[in-house]
Each structure stands twice: as C-alpha cells, then as structure tokens.
Amino acid sequence: MAELGKKYCVYCLAEVSPLRFRCTECQDIELCPECFSAGAEIGHHRRYHGYQLVDGGRFTLWGPEAEGGWTSREEQLLLDAIEQFGFGNWEDMAAHVGASRTPQEVMEHYVSMYIHGNLGKACIPDTIPNRVTDHTCPSGGPLSPSLTTPLPPLDISVAEQQQLGYMPLRDDYEIEYDQDAETLISGLSVNYDDDDVEIELKRAHVDMYVRKLKERQRRKNIARDYNLVPAFLGKDKKEKEKALKRKITKEEKELRLKLRPLYQFMSCKEFDDLFENMHKEKMLRAKIRELQRYRRNGITKMEESAEYEAARHKRERRKENKSLAGSKRAKEDGKDGEFAAIENLPGFELLSDREKVLCSSLNLSPARYVTVKTIIIKDHLQKRQGIPSKSRLPGYLDKVLKKRILTFLTESGWISRDAS
C-alpha cells in the first residue's frame, strides 16, 4: 500500500514524491528536478510547455548536509514569520513555524543561512548606501553621548513607578509628551513610483517627527536636571533643606524669576552655580568697600578694625537714641497743639493719625466723619455687588467736604478709584 502513494519520474523512473514538476499541457507527465532542468522530452511533451511545481513540503532547500533538517514548508513559514513579526521576535516566529522548532533553533538557522550564508552574502552588500551620517562629530568619532549613553533610571520605588507610568529599563513613560507623534510616519512607505512632490512631503513628515522626538527628549532632560519628578512626589523638600547653605534674599528670588528663560539653555547645576557666584561677588565687593573704609579711617590691621567697629556702633546707637527722643518730644508737642480742638470729642479714639489730621483740617467732628465714612463705604460695596442704592449723605456735608473725604478714602484704599 505504501508503494501506491509514491510518484515516479516518467523519464528516468526515479521517485519524485517530495518534489516534482507536472506539465500543464500533457496528461500524466511528471518529471524529477534533474530531468526537468536537463529539458527532457518524451512523447508529445516538449521542454517549453508550461509546468506546475508539486511540493510535498518534505525536501530541504540547503541539501541534506544542512543542520536541523529544515523542510521547504518550514522555510516558507520562517520567511512569512520574519516578514510578519520582524527580526528579533524569535518566540513568535518559532510558534508560527511550528512546535517542533525552538526560538534558539529559529534564530541560529536564520542567521546562519539567510545572513551569514551564501544567500546573505549575495543579497546584502558590504557597504549599505543611504546610511545616516553624523555630522556633529569628526570623521571616525563616536556619536553624540546623549544618543549613545543611556541615562541611569530614576531612583524611585515600584509604587511610584506605577503612579507615574514609568518604565525604568527603557527610561520611558506610558504616556509621553505628544503621544500621537508616531502617527506622522506610521503610514509612510517608500514607493518607486513616487514623484518629487510626494517624496518631499514624506521627508517633511519625517522631519516633523524628528522635531517632536527632540522636544520630547528635551523635556525629559529638563525634568531630570531640575528634579521635577522628586518635586512632584514631594521628596525634594528634605533634599533642598540639606543642600541649602544660605538664605535666599527677596532680591535674588525676583532675579531668579526674571532669568527663568535661561533654564532652557542651562542645566540646574549651572543655574545654581551662576547665582552662587553672583552671591560671592556681592560679598567680595562688600568686603572690599569695608576694607577701603578702614583704610580711609587710618586702620591698617585687622586687629584694629574690631575696636573701630565697636566704637562706631556705640556712636550710631547714641545718635539714634537722641534722634528718637527728639522726634518723640516734637511729635507729642505737635499733637497737643494740632488736635486740641477735636481730641475731647466723642469718636476721637476711633480715628487713625491721618484721619485725625483730616478732621482737624476740615473742622469736622470725629462722630460726623465716622458716619459719612460708613455711608460712603456701604454705598460703594452695594454698587460693586450690583445692588442699586441712593446716596444718603447728611445735609451738613457740602460738595467740598464730600470731595475731600472721597479723595482721602480713595488714597487710603477704602474705596476704588472709579467709585470716587
């Protein structure tokens, strides 16, 4: 029964069950590969007739001496898998080829036969054209370190990695800046029948994609340089307290805000070093001025400066005490004479110093001033809330007094300028 399933060449009578060539014009004409390649003719069959390759899938492309005994069917499945899954996905390729092949066998067979074998040597040129050239470094030099040297992963816990969607082995995030940037090139393909306009359009898409990648990497570098990830997680406060050696003044804070645009050109350390050096320069200039002052006063040794500073502080303290005593005495004398007309009236203790001066100059009693002030401020608040109100100022308030009081309340910040 086994003999009935076998096929034989009609010319040399050799068994052709694994692989044979069948004539499409003659009946029952099947030749072995050797007779077909020699152009054998028999009966009405001619060498120029059409043919059909009949493959049992059990013959080997590389001969019996090839390692592993890969059949033609497995070779076809391997080529389909490399096109579908891509080079390097050996586990998926092994599953596609069949359960009889392991990922290691698939990798070794493809590399040895299709890359380093005769087929690879004939198809893959020694020098691949259109390679990208790095023009930022001298010939033969390494690529930019930012492209070749990976940065160390962030020192954060597993829970914090999950919170941020951070993948430490790739130094990437699940959601990157401009997440849909890859859609610019995902559908691009190079066709031989593209005209110049289509080629330039595709190049423009690639250029836009490269710009987006650079911006994405720039943002990552800024976040790493300025410790934005620890700041987001609330871990930088203790580190700042440890690293802070001096108190930052208000002027320096304002200057840092003004120089914020420099952040994109300088790293965090360079920016901190800039302000640290500026602080050192300021301290040195102050020290130089102090030494020059000592020299003008005849002091040539640092030991003498301590006695000079102690005597100077005593003189300044004595002057301050004298000036404070004189100003206090003059102020008390002036108040006694200036507010003598209204100091005994009710409501005087409710007024501020400026209001006392205003009431004294207008010859207005404190109680009446407080009444007018309350009415004006209440009307102003109702107008701001959109509530219609009519002015209920007393009759003893003429236009001059009203204008003076409104101006005073506006300058003091009680009411806005448009209300006055």
CSV table of C-alpha atoms in Angstrom, one decimal:
chain,number,residue,atom,x,y,z
A,1,MET,CA,0.0,0.0,0.0
A,2,ALA,CA,2.9,2.3,0.7
A,3,GLU,CA,4.1,1.9,-2.9
A,4,LEU,CA,0.7,3.2,-4.2
A,5,GLY,CA,1.4,6.6,-2.6
A,6,LYS,CA,4.7,7.1,-4.3
A,7,LYS,CA,5.3,9.2,-7.5
A,8,TYR,CA,7.9,8.4,-10.2
A,9,CYS,CA,9.6,10.4,-13.0
A,10,VAL,CA,8.2,9.4,-16.4
A,11,TYR,CA,11.6,9.8,-17.9
A,12,CYS,CA,14.2,8.3,-15.5
A,13,LEU,CA,11.7,6.4,-13.3
A,14,ALA,CA,13.2,7.9,-10.1
A,15,GLU,CA,11.0,8.6,-7.1
A,16,VAL,CA,9.7,12.1,-7.1
A,17,SER,CA,7.3,12.1,-4.1
A,18,PRO,CA,9.0,15.1,-2.3
A,19,LEU,CA,9.3,17.4,-5.3
A,20,ARG,CA,8.3,17.0,-9.0
A,21,PHE,CA,7.3,19.2,-12.0
A,22,ARG,CA,4.0,18.5,-13.6
A,23,CYS,CA,3.3,19.5,-17.2
A,24,THR,CA,0.2,21.7,-17.5
A,25,GLU,CA,-0.4,20.7,-21.2
A,26,CYS,CA,0.2,17.0,-21.2
A,27,GLN,CA,-1.5,14.4,-19.0
A,28,ASP,CA,0.4,12.2,-16.6
A,29,ILE,CA,3.7,13.9,-17.3
A,30,GLU,CA,5.7,14.4,-14.1
A,31,LEU,CA,9.5,14.9,-14.1
A,32,CYS,CA,12.1,15.0,-11.4
A,33,PRO,CA,14.1,18.2,-10.9
A,34,GLU,CA,17.2,16.7,-12.7
A,35,CYS,CA,15.3,15.7,-15.8
A,36,PHE,CA,13.3,19.0,-15.8
A,37,SER,CA,16.5,21.1,-15.6
A,38,ALA,CA,18.0,19.0,-18.4
A,39,GLY,CA,15.0,19.7,-20.7
A,40,ALA,CA,13.9,16.1,-21.0
A,41,GLU,CA,11.2,15.5,-23.7
A,42,ILE,CA,9.1,12.3,-24.0
A,43,GLY,CA,6.1,11.6,-26.3
A,44,HIS,CA,4.1,14.8,-27.0
A,45,HIS,CA,5.8,16.6,-24.1
A,46,ARG,CA,8.1,19.5,-25.0
A,47,ARG,CA,10.5,21.4,-22.8
A,48,TYR,CA,8.8,24.7,-23.5
A,49,HIS,CA,5.4,23.5,-22.1
A,50,GLY,CA,4.1,25.2,-19.0
A,51,TYR,CA,4.7,23.4,-15.7
A,52,GLN,CA,3.5,23.3,-12.1
A,53,LEU,CA,5.7,22.7,-9.1
A,54,VAL,CA,4.2,19.9,-6.9
A,55,ASP,CA,5.8,20.1,-3.5
A,56,GLY,CA,5.2,17.6,-0.7
A,57,GLY,CA,6.9,20.0,1.7
A,58,ARG,CA,9.5,17.5,2.8
A,59,PHE,CA,12.5,18.4,0.7
A,60,THR,CA,15.3,20.7,2.0
A,61,LEU,CA,16.5,23.8,0.3
A,62,TRP,CA,20.0,23.6,1.6
A,63,GLY,CA,20.7,20.0,1.0
A,64,PRO,CA,20.9,17.0,3.4
A,65,GLU,CA,24.2,18.4,4.9
A,66,ALA,CA,22.3,21.5,6.4
A,67,GLU,CA,21.9,21.4,10.2
A,68,GLY,CA,18.5,20.7,11.6
A,69,GLY,CA,16.9,19.2,8.5
A,70,TRP,CA,14.6,22.2,7.7
A,71,THR,CA,12.0,21.3,5.1
A,72,SER,CA,10.8,23.7,2.4
A,73,ARG,CA,7.5,24.2,4.2
A,74,GLU,CA,9.3,25.2,7.4
A,75,GLU,CA,11.5,27.6,5.3
A,76,GLN,CA,8.4,29.2,3.8
A,77,LEU,CA,6.8,29.6,7.3
A,78,LEU,CA,10.1,31.1,8.6
A,79,LEU,CA,10.1,33.7,5.8
A,80,ASP,CA,6.5,34.5,6.4
A,81,ALA,CA,7.2,34.9,10.2
A,82,ILE,CA,10.2,37.2,9.7
A,83,GLU,CA,8.1,39.4,7.5
A,84,GLN,CA,5.1,39.4,9.9
A,85,PHE,CA,6.9,39.7,13.3
A,86,GLY,CA,10.2,41.3,12.4
A,87,PHE,CA,13.8,40.4,13.1
A,88,GLY,CA,14.4,39.5,16.8
A,89,ASN,CA,10.9,38.2,17.8
A,90,TRP,CA,12.1,34.6,17.8
A,91,GLU,CA,9.5,33.3,20.2
A,92,ASP,CA,6.6,34.4,18.0
A,93,MET,CA,8.5,33.2,14.9
A,94,ALA,CA,9.0,29.8,16.5
A,95,ALA,CA,5.3,29.5,17.3
A,96,HIS,CA,4.5,30.4,13.7
A,97,VAL,CA,6.9,27.8,12.2
A,98,GLY,CA,5.6,25.0,14.4
A,99,ALA,CA,6.0,23.4,17.8
A,100,SER,CA,9.0,21.3,16.6
A,101,ARG,CA,11.3,24.4,16.4
A,102,THR,CA,12.5,26.3,19.5
A,103,PRO,CA,13.3,30.1,19.4
A,104,GLN,CA,17.0,29.3,19.6
A,105,GLU,CA,16.9,27.0,16.6
A,106,VAL,CA,14.9,29.5,14.6
A,107,MET,CA,17.5,32.3,15.4
A,108,GLU,CA,20.5,30.1,14.6
A,109,HIS,CA,19.0,28.8,11.3
A,110,TYR,CA,18.0,32.3,10.1
A,111,VAL,CA,21.3,33.9,11.0
A,112,SER,CA,23.5,31.1,9.6
A,113,MET,CA,21.6,30.5,6.3
A,114,TYR,CA,20.0,33.8,5.4
A,115,ILE,CA,22.5,36.3,6.8
A,116,HIS,CA,25.9,34.7,7.0
A,117,GLY,CA,25.3,32.1,4.4
A,118,ASN,CA,25.6,32.3,0.6
A,119,LEU,CA,22.2,33.8,0.2
A,120,GLY,CA,23.0,36.6,2.7
A,121,LYS,CA,26.4,37.2,1.1
A,122,ALA,CA,24.8,37.5,-2.4
A,123,CYS,CA,21.9,39.8,-1.3
A,124,ILE,CA,23.4,42.0,1.5
A,125,PRO,CA,26.1,44.4,0.1
A,126,ASP,CA,29.2,45.1,2.1
A,127,THR,CA,28.5,48.9,2.2
A,128,ILE,CA,24.9,49.8,2.7
A,129,PRO,CA,24.0,53.1,0.8
A,130,ASN,CA,22.0,55.9,2.2
A,131,ARG,CA,23.3,55.4,5.7
A,132,VAL,CA,22.7,58.4,8.1
A,133,THR,CA,25.9,60.2,8.7
A,134,ASP,CA,26.6,62.0,12.0
A,135,HIS,CA,27.9,65.5,11.1
A,136,THR,CA,28.2,66.7,14.7
A,137,CYS,CA,31.5,64.9,15.4
A,138,PRO,CA,34.7,64.4,13.4
A,139,SER,CA,35.1,61.5,11.0
A,140,GLY,CA,35.5,58.2,12.8
A,141,GLY,CA,34.5,59.7,16.1
A,142,PRO,CA,31.7,58.4,18.3
A,143,LEU,CA,28.1,59.6,18.1
A,144,SER,CA,26.8,62.2,20.5
A,145,PRO,CA,26.9,60.9,24.1
A,146,SER,CA,23.2,61.9,24.5
A,147,LEU,CA,22.3,59.4,21.8
A,148,THR,CA,24.7,56.5,22.7
A,149,THR,CA,25.0,56.7,26.5
A,150,PRO,CA,21.7,55.9,28.3
A,151,LEU,CA,20.9,57.9,31.4
A,152,PRO,CA,20.5,55.9,34.6
A,153,PRO,CA,16.9,55.2,35.6
A,154,LEU,CA,15.2,57.3,38.2
A,155,ASP,CA,15.7,56.2,41.8
A,156,ILE,CA,12.0,55.8,42.8
A,157,SER,CA,10.0,52.9,44.3
A,158,VAL,CA,7.9,50.4,42.4
A,159,ALA,CA,4.7,52.1,43.7
A,160,GLU,CA,5.9,55.5,42.5
A,161,GLN,CA,6.8,54.0,39.1
A,162,GLN,CA,3.3,52.7,38.8
A,163,GLN,CA,1.9,56.1,39.8
A,164,LEU,CA,3.9,57.8,37.1
A,165,GLY,CA,3.6,55.1,34.5
A,166,TYR,CA,7.5,55.0,34.4
A,167,MET,CA,9.4,52.1,32.8
A,168,PRO,CA,12.9,52.1,34.3
A,169,LEU,CA,14.5,49.7,31.9
A,170,ARG,CA,13.5,51.8,28.9
A,171,ASP,CA,13.6,55.2,30.8
A,172,ASP,CA,10.2,55.9,29.2
A,173,TYR,CA,6.7,56.7,30.3
A,174,GLU,CA,3.5,55.1,29.3
A,175,ILE,CA,2.2,58.5,28.2
A,176,GLU,CA,4.9,60.6,26.6
A,177,TYR,CA,4.8,64.2,25.5
A,178,ASP,CA,2.8,64.5,22.3
A,179,GLN,CA,1.7,60.8,22.5
A,180,ASP,CA,0.4,60.8,18.9
A,181,ALA,CA,3.6,61.9,17.3
A,182,GLU,CA,4.2,58.5,15.7
A,183,THR,CA,1.1,58.9,13.6
A,184,LEU,CA,3.1,61.2,11.3
A,185,ILE,CA,5.2,58.3,10.0
A,186,SER,CA,3.2,55.2,10.8
A,187,GLY,CA,1.6,55.2,7.4
A,188,LEU,CA,4.6,56.2,5.3
A,189,SER,CA,6.1,53.9,2.8
A,190,VAL,CA,8.7,54.4,0.1
A,191,ASN,CA,7.4,53.5,-3.4
A,192,TYR,CA,9.5,53.5,-6.6
A,193,ASP,CA,6.8,55.4,-8.5
A,194,ASP,CA,6.6,58.4,-6.1
A,195,ASP,CA,7.1,61.7,-7.7
A,196,ASP,CA,9.3,64.6,-6.3
A,197,VAL,CA,6.3,66.2,-4.5
A,198,GLU,CA,5.4,63.0,-2.7
A,199,ILE,CA,9.0,62.4,-1.7
A,200,GLU,CA,9.4,65.9,-0.3
A,201,LEU,CA,6.1,65.6,1.6
A,202,LYS,CA,7.2,62.3,3.2
A,203,ARG,CA,10.5,63.9,4.1
A,204,ALA,CA,8.6,66.8,5.7
A,205,HIS,CA,6.6,64.3,7.8
A,206,VAL,CA,9.9,62.6,8.9
A,207,ASP,CA,11.4,66.0,9.8
A,208,MET,CA,8.3,66.9,11.9
A,209,TYR,CA,8.5,63.6,13.7
A,210,VAL,CA,12.2,64.1,14.5
A,211,ARG,CA,11.5,67.5,15.9
A,212,LYS,CA,8.8,66.1,18.1
A,213,LEU,CA,11.2,63.4,19.4
A,214,LYS,CA,13.8,66.1,20.1
A,215,GLU,CA,11.3,68.1,22.1
A,216,ARG,CA,10.2,65.0,24.0
A,217,GLN,CA,13.8,64.3,24.9
A,218,ARG,CA,14.4,67.9,25.9
A,219,ARG,CA,11.5,67.8,28.3
A,220,LYS,CA,12.8,64.6,29.8
A,221,ASN,CA,16.3,66.2,30.3
A,222,ILE,CA,14.8,69.3,31.9
A,223,ALA,CA,12.7,67.1,34.3
A,224,ARG,CA,15.8,65.2,35.3
A,225,ASP,CA,18.1,68.2,35.6
A,226,TYR,CA,15.7,70.2,37.8
A,227,ASN,CA,14.5,67.2,39.8
A,228,LEU,CA,10.9,67.7,38.8
A,229,VAL,CA,9.9,64.1,39.4
A,230,PRO,CA,11.0,64.2,43.1
A,231,ALA,CA,9.3,67.6,43.4
A,232,PHE,CA,6.1,66.0,42.1
A,233,LEU,CA,6.4,63.2,44.5
A,234,GLY,CA,7.2,65.6,47.4
A,235,LYS,CA,10.7,64.2,48.0
A,236,ASP,CA,12.7,67.3,47.2
A,237,LYS,CA,11.9,69.3,50.3
A,238,LYS,CA,14.3,67.5,52.6
A,239,GLU,CA,17.0,67.4,49.9
A,240,LYS,CA,16.6,71.2,49.5
A,241,GLU,CA,16.9,71.8,53.2
A,242,LYS,CA,20.1,69.8,53.3
A,243,ALA,CA,21.6,71.4,50.2
A,244,LEU,CA,20.6,75.0,51.2
A,245,LYS,CA,23.6,76.6,52.8
A,246,ARG,CA,22.4,80.2,52.9
A,247,LYS,CA,19.1,82.1,53.0
A,248,ILE,CA,17.9,83.4,49.6
A,249,THR,CA,17.0,87.1,49.7
A,250,LYS,CA,13.9,88.6,48.2
A,251,GLU,CA,16.0,90.4,45.5
A,252,GLU,CA,17.6,87.1,44.5
A,253,LYS,CA,14.2,85.4,44.2
A,254,GLU,CA,12.9,88.2,42.0
A,255,LEU,CA,16.1,87.9,39.8
A,256,ARG,CA,15.6,84.2,39.5
A,257,LEU,CA,12.1,84.7,38.2
A,258,LYS,CA,13.4,87.3,35.7
A,259,LEU,CA,16.1,84.9,34.4
A,260,ARG,CA,13.7,81.9,34.0
A,261,PRO,CA,14.1,81.9,30.2
A,262,LEU,CA,17.7,80.8,30.8
A,263,TYR,CA,16.5,77.5,32.1
A,264,GLN,CA,16.3,76.1,28.6
A,265,PHE,CA,19.9,76.9,27.9
A,266,MET,CA,21.5,75.9,31.2
A,267,SER,CA,21.2,72.9,33.4
A,268,CYS,CA,20.1,73.2,37.0
A,269,LYS,CA,23.6,72.9,38.4
A,270,GLU,CA,24.9,75.7,36.1
A,271,PHE,CA,22.0,77.9,37.0
A,272,ASP,CA,22.6,77.4,40.8
A,273,ASP,CA,26.3,78.0,40.3
A,274,LEU,CA,25.6,81.2,38.5
A,275,PHE,CA,23.6,82.6,41.5
A,276,GLU,CA,26.2,81.2,43.9
A,277,ASN,CA,29.0,83.0,42.1
A,278,MET,CA,26.9,86.2,41.9
A,279,HIS,CA,26.4,86.0,45.7
A,280,LYS,CA,30.1,85.5,46.2
A,281,GLU,CA,30.8,88.5,44.0
A,282,LYS,CA,28.4,90.6,46.1
A,283,MET,CA,30.1,89.6,49.3
A,284,LEU,CA,33.5,90.3,47.9
A,285,ARG,CA,32.5,93.8,46.8
A,286,ALA,CA,31.1,94.5,50.2
A,287,LYS,CA,34.3,93.3,51.9
A,288,ILE,CA,36.4,95.4,49.6
A,289,ARG,CA,34.3,98.5,50.4
A,290,GLU,CA,34.7,97.7,54.1
A,291,LEU,CA,38.4,97.4,53.8
A,292,GLN,CA,38.6,100.7,51.8
A,293,ARG,CA,36.6,102.4,54.6
A,294,TYR,CA,39.1,101.1,57.1
A,295,ARG,CA,41.9,102.5,55.1
A,296,ARG,CA,40.3,105.9,54.8
A,297,ASN,CA,40.0,106.0,58.6
A,298,GLY,CA,43.7,105.1,59.1
A,299,ILE,CA,43.2,101.4,60.0
A,300,THR,CA,45.9,99.2,58.5
A,301,LYS,CA,45.5,96.0,60.6
A,302,MET,CA,42.5,93.7,61.1
A,303,GLU,CA,43.1,93.7,64.9
A,304,GLU,CA,42.4,97.4,65.0
A,305,SER,CA,39.1,97.0,63.0
A,306,ALA,CA,37.3,95.3,65.9
A,307,GLU,CA,37.9,98.2,68.2
A,308,TYR,CA,36.9,100.6,65.4
A,309,GLU,CA,33.6,98.8,64.7
A,310,ALA,CA,32.7,98.6,68.5
A,311,ALA,CA,33.2,102.4,68.8
A,312,ARG,CA,31.3,103.1,65.6
A,313,HIS,CA,28.3,101.0,66.8
A,314,LYS,CA,28.3,102.9,70.1
A,315,ARG,CA,28.3,106.3,68.3
A,316,GLU,CA,25.5,105.2,66.0
A,317,ARG,CA,23.4,103.9,68.9
A,318,ARG,CA,23.9,107.1,70.8
A,319,LYS,CA,22.8,109.2,67.8
A,320,GLU,CA,19.7,107.0,67.2
A,321,ASN,CA,18.6,107.4,70.8
A,322,LYS,CA,19.0,111.2,70.6
A,323,SER,CA,17.0,111.4,67.4
A,324,LEU,CA,14.3,109.1,68.6
A,325,ALA,CA,13.9,111.2,71.9
A,326,GLY,CA,13.8,114.4,69.9
A,327,SER,CA,11.3,113.2,67.4
A,328,LYS,CA,9.0,111.8,70.1
A,329,ARG,CA,9.1,115.0,72.0
A,330,ALA,CA,8.3,117.1,68.9
A,331,LYS,CA,5.5,114.7,67.9
A,332,GLU,CA,3.9,114.9,71.3
A,333,ASP,CA,4.1,118.7,71.3
A,334,GLY,CA,2.7,118.9,67.8
A,335,LYS,CA,-0.2,116.5,68.6
A,336,ASP,CA,-1.2,118.5,71.6
A,337,GLY,CA,-1.5,121.7,69.6
A,338,GLU,CA,-2.8,120.2,66.4
A,339,PHE,CA,-5.7,118.1,67.7
A,340,ALA,CA,-6.7,120.2,70.7
A,341,ALA,CA,-10.0,121.2,69.0
A,342,ILE,CA,-11.2,117.6,68.5
A,343,GLU,CA,-9.4,115.4,71.0
A,344,ASN,CA,-12.1,115.7,73.6
A,345,LEU,CA,-15.0,115.0,71.2
A,346,PRO,CA,-16.6,111.5,71.1
A,347,GLY,CA,-15.1,109.1,68.5
A,348,PHE,CA,-11.6,110.7,68.5
A,349,GLU,CA,-10.0,107.4,69.8
A,350,LEU,CA,-11.5,105.6,66.7
A,351,LEU,CA,-9.6,107.7,64.2
A,352,SER,CA,-6.2,107.0,62.8
A,353,ASP,CA,-3.4,109.6,62.7
A,354,ARG,CA,-4.2,110.6,59.1
A,355,GLU,CA,-8.0,110.7,59.9
A,356,LYS,CA,-7.3,113.0,62.8
A,357,VAL,CA,-5.3,115.3,60.6
A,358,LEU,CA,-8.2,115.3,58.0
A,359,CYS,CA,-10.9,116.0,60.6
A,360,SER,CA,-8.8,118.8,62.2
A,361,SER,CA,-8.2,120.4,58.8
A,362,LEU,CA,-11.9,120.2,57.8
A,363,ASN,CA,-13.1,121.2,61.2
A,364,LEU,CA,-15.3,118.1,61.2
A,365,SER,CA,-16.2,116.3,64.4
A,366,PRO,CA,-15.0,112.6,64.6
A,367,ALA,CA,-18.5,111.3,65.1
A,368,ARG,CA,-19.8,113.0,61.9
A,369,TYR,CA,-16.7,111.8,59.9
A,370,VAL,CA,-17.3,108.2,61.0
A,371,THR,CA,-20.9,108.5,59.9
A,372,VAL,CA,-20.0,109.9,56.5
A,373,LYS,CA,-17.3,107.3,56.0
A,374,THR,CA,-19.6,104.4,56.9
A,375,ILE,CA,-22.3,105.6,54.4
A,376,ILE,CA,-19.7,106.1,51.6
A,377,ILE,CA,-18.1,102.6,52.0
A,378,LYS,CA,-21.5,100.9,52.3
A,379,ASP,CA,-22.8,102.5,49.1
A,380,HIS,CA,-19.5,101.5,47.4
A,381,LEU,CA,-19.9,97.9,48.3
A,382,GLN,CA,-23.5,97.8,47.2
A,383,LYS,CA,-22.6,99.2,43.8
A,384,ARG,CA,-19.8,96.5,43.4
A,385,GLN,CA,-22.4,93.8,44.1
A,386,GLY,CA,-24.8,95.3,41.6
A,387,ILE,CA,-27.3,96.4,44.2
A,388,PRO,CA,-28.9,99.8,43.3
A,389,SER,CA,-28.6,102.3,46.1
A,390,LYS,CA,-29.2,106.0,46.6
A,391,SER,CA,-26.8,108.2,48.4
A,392,ARG,CA,-28.0,109.1,52.0
A,393,LEU,CA,-25.3,111.6,52.9
A,394,PRO,CA,-26.3,114.1,55.7
A,395,GLY,CA,-27.2,117.6,54.9
A,396,TYR,CA,-24.3,119.2,56.7
A,397,LEU,CA,-21.8,117.7,54.1
A,398,ASP,CA,-21.3,120.1,51.2
A,399,LYS,CA,-19.5,119.4,47.9
A,400,VAL,CA,-16.1,120.5,49.1
A,401,LEU,CA,-16.2,118.3,52.2
A,402,LYS,CA,-17.5,115.3,50.2
A,403,LYS,CA,-14.8,115.6,47.6
A,404,ARG,CA,-12.0,115.9,50.2
A,405,ILE,CA,-13.3,112.8,52.1
A,406,LEU,CA,-13.8,110.8,48.9
A,407,THR,CA,-10.2,111.6,47.8
A,408,PHE,CA,-8.9,110.6,51.2
A,409,LEU,CA,-10.8,107.3,51.2
A,410,THR,CA,-9.5,106.5,47.7
A,411,GLU,CA,-5.9,107.3,48.5
A,412,SER,CA,-6.2,105.2,51.7
A,413,GLY,CA,-7.6,102.2,49.8
A,414,TRP,CA,-11.0,102.1,51.4
A,415,ILE,CA,-12.8,102.5,48.0
A,416,SER,CA,-11.7,102.1,44.4
A,417,ARG,CA,-10.7,105.0,42.2
A,418,ASP,CA,-13.6,104.5,39.8
A,419,ALA,CA,-16.1,104.8,42.6
A,420,SER,CA,-14.8,108.2,43.6
